[in-house]
């Protein structure tokens, strides 16, 4: 059986520009989880943990959302051109 890199996501309760800036200032990365037929979910993850996950070579990651294990791929990653901050959008892996 394959092993997947587990990503520990924190749910974002406060949305908006000031909340996003606060997360980035504290070393976090914004994550937007979406899937067809489901409502978008907003999370954050520690930047160092995400960089380790990306450098692990895995393409499929294990997410624990509301006590449900979901396997997802990073669909989009955006880097800020000056600060190299990372923004991600994982999407579920269709089996």
PDB file of C-alpha atoms in Angstrom, residues 2-74:
ATOM      1  CA  UNK A   2       1.252   3.458  -0.860  1.00  0.00           C
ATOM      2  CA  UNK A   3       2.069   5.921   1.877  1.00  0.00           C
ATOM      3  CA  UNK A   4       0.818   9.463   1.573  1.00  0.00           C
ATOM      4  CA  UNK A   5       2.219  12.596   3.132  1.00  0.00           C
ATOM      5  CA  UNK A   6      -0.293  13.850   5.707  1.00  0.00           C
ATOM      6  CA  UNK A   7      -1.084  17.558   5.695  1.00  0.00           C
ATOM      7  CA  UNK A   8      -2.386  19.069   8.925  1.00  0.00           C
ATOM      8  CA  UNK A   9      -4.796  21.817   7.926  1.00  0.00           C
ATOM      9  CA  UNK A  10      -6.354  24.377  10.244  1.00  0.00           C
ATOM     10  CA  UNK A  11      -9.823  25.632   9.397  1.00  0.00           C
ATOM     11  CA  UNK A  12     -10.030  29.374   8.791  1.00  0.00           C
ATOM     12  CA  UNK A  13     -12.938  30.910  10.649  1.00  0.00           C
ATOM     13  CA  UNK A  14     -12.134  34.515   9.750  1.00  0.00           C
ATOM     14  CA  UNK A  15     -12.061  35.305   6.053  1.00  0.00           C
ATOM     15  CA  UNK A  16     -10.973  38.486   4.370  1.00  0.00           C
ATOM     16  CA  UNK A  17      -7.873  40.517   3.699  1.00  0.00           C
ATOM     17  CA  UNK A  18      -6.848  41.296   7.271  1.00  0.00           C
ATOM     18  CA  UNK A  19      -7.260  37.690   8.408  1.00  0.00           C
ATOM     19  CA  UNK A  20      -5.240  36.449   5.404  1.00  0.00           C
ATOM     20  CA  UNK A  21      -2.461  38.941   6.123  1.00  0.00           C
ATOM     21  CA  UNK A  22      -2.341  37.819   9.730  1.00  0.00           C
ATOM     22  CA  UNK A  23      -1.974  34.172   8.690  1.00  0.00           C
ATOM     23  CA  UNK A  24       0.815  35.008   6.250  1.00  0.00           C
ATOM     24  CA  UNK A  25       2.572  37.186   8.830  1.00  0.00           C
ATOM     25  CA  UNK A  26       2.597  34.210  11.233  1.00  0.00           C
ATOM     26  CA  UNK A  27       4.165  31.871   8.661  1.00  0.00           C
ATOM     27  CA  UNK A  28       1.013  30.329   7.262  1.00  0.00           C
ATOM     28  CA  UNK A  29      -0.209  29.615   3.747  1.00  0.00           C
ATOM     29  CA  UNK A  30      -3.818  29.980   2.626  1.00  0.00           C
ATOM     30  CA  UNK A  31      -5.476  26.831   1.284  1.00  0.00           C
ATOM     31  CA  UNK A  32      -8.768  26.671  -0.611  1.00  0.00           C
ATOM     32  CA  UNK A  33     -10.288  23.182  -0.872  1.00  0.00           C
ATOM     33  CA  UNK A  34     -13.012  22.699  -3.440  1.00  0.00           C
ATOM     34  CA  UNK A  35     -14.780  19.845  -5.186  1.00  0.00           C
ATOM     35  CA  UNK A  36     -17.705  19.625  -7.573  1.00  0.00           C
ATOM     36  CA  UNK A  37     -20.995  19.683  -5.716  1.00  0.00           C
ATOM     37  CA  UNK A  38     -19.453  20.731  -2.400  1.00  0.00           C
ATOM     38  CA  UNK A  39     -19.048  24.113  -0.782  1.00  0.00           C
ATOM     39  CA  UNK A  40     -15.546  25.625  -0.817  1.00  0.00           C
ATOM     40  CA  UNK A  41     -13.586  25.204   2.415  1.00  0.00           C
ATOM     41  CA  UNK A  42     -10.880  27.576   3.563  1.00  0.00           C
ATOM     42  CA  UNK A  43      -7.877  26.344   5.527  1.00  0.00           C
ATOM     43  CA  UNK A  44      -4.373  27.379   6.409  1.00  0.00           C
ATOM     44  CA  UNK A  45      -1.184  25.369   6.822  1.00  0.00           C
ATOM     45  CA  UNK A  46       2.272  26.144   8.148  1.00  0.00           C
ATOM     46  CA  UNK A  47       4.526  27.235   5.274  1.00  0.00           C
ATOM     47  CA  UNK A  48       7.440  25.015   6.345  1.00  0.00           C
ATOM     48  CA  UNK A  49       5.237  21.915   6.551  1.00  0.00           C
ATOM     49  CA  UNK A  50       3.808  22.579   3.105  1.00  0.00           C
ATOM     50  CA  UNK A  51       7.253  23.076   1.587  1.00  0.00           C
ATOM     51  CA  UNK A  52       8.419  19.759   3.120  1.00  0.00           C
ATOM     52  CA  UNK A  53       5.355  18.045   1.678  1.00  0.00           C
ATOM     53  CA  UNK A  54       6.001  19.435  -1.802  1.00  0.00           C
ATOM     54  CA  UNK A  55       9.683  18.470  -1.613  1.00  0.00           C
ATOM     55  CA  UNK A  56       8.766  14.929  -0.484  1.00  0.00           C
ATOM     56  CA  UNK A  57       8.035  14.019  -4.089  1.00  0.00           C
ATOM     57  CA  UNK A  58       4.482  12.880  -3.359  1.00  0.00           C
ATOM     58  CA  UNK A  59       1.751  14.094  -5.655  1.00  0.00           C
ATOM     59  CA  UNK A  60      -1.182  12.816  -3.596  1.00  0.00           C
ATOM     60  CA  UNK A  61      -1.596  14.021  -0.021  1.00  0.00           C
ATOM     61  CA  UNK A  62      -3.714  12.843   2.887  1.00  0.00           C
ATOM     62  CA  UNK A  63      -5.990  15.485   4.423  1.00  0.00           C
ATOM     63  CA  UNK A  64      -8.013  15.114   7.609  1.00  0.00           C
ATOM     64  CA  UNK A  65     -11.116  17.290   7.235  1.00  0.00           C
ATOM     65  CA  UNK A  66     -13.846  17.011   9.894  1.00  0.00           C
ATOM     66  CA  UNK A  67     -12.559  13.572  10.970  1.00  0.00           C
ATOM     67  CA  UNK A  68     -12.786  12.334   7.391  1.00  0.00           C
ATOM     68  CA  UNK A  69      -9.647  11.289   5.514  1.00  0.00           C
ATOM     69  CA  UNK A  70      -9.481  12.693   2.011  1.00  0.00           C
ATOM     70  CA  UNK A  71      -6.751  12.137  -0.557  1.00  0.00           C
ATOM     71  CA  UNK A  72      -6.054  15.227  -2.621  1.00  0.00           C
ATOM     72  CA  UNK A  73      -3.631  16.631  -5.155  1.00  0.00           C
ATOM     73  CA  UNK A  74      -2.381  20.195  -5.284  1.00  0.00           C
TER      74      UNK A  74
END
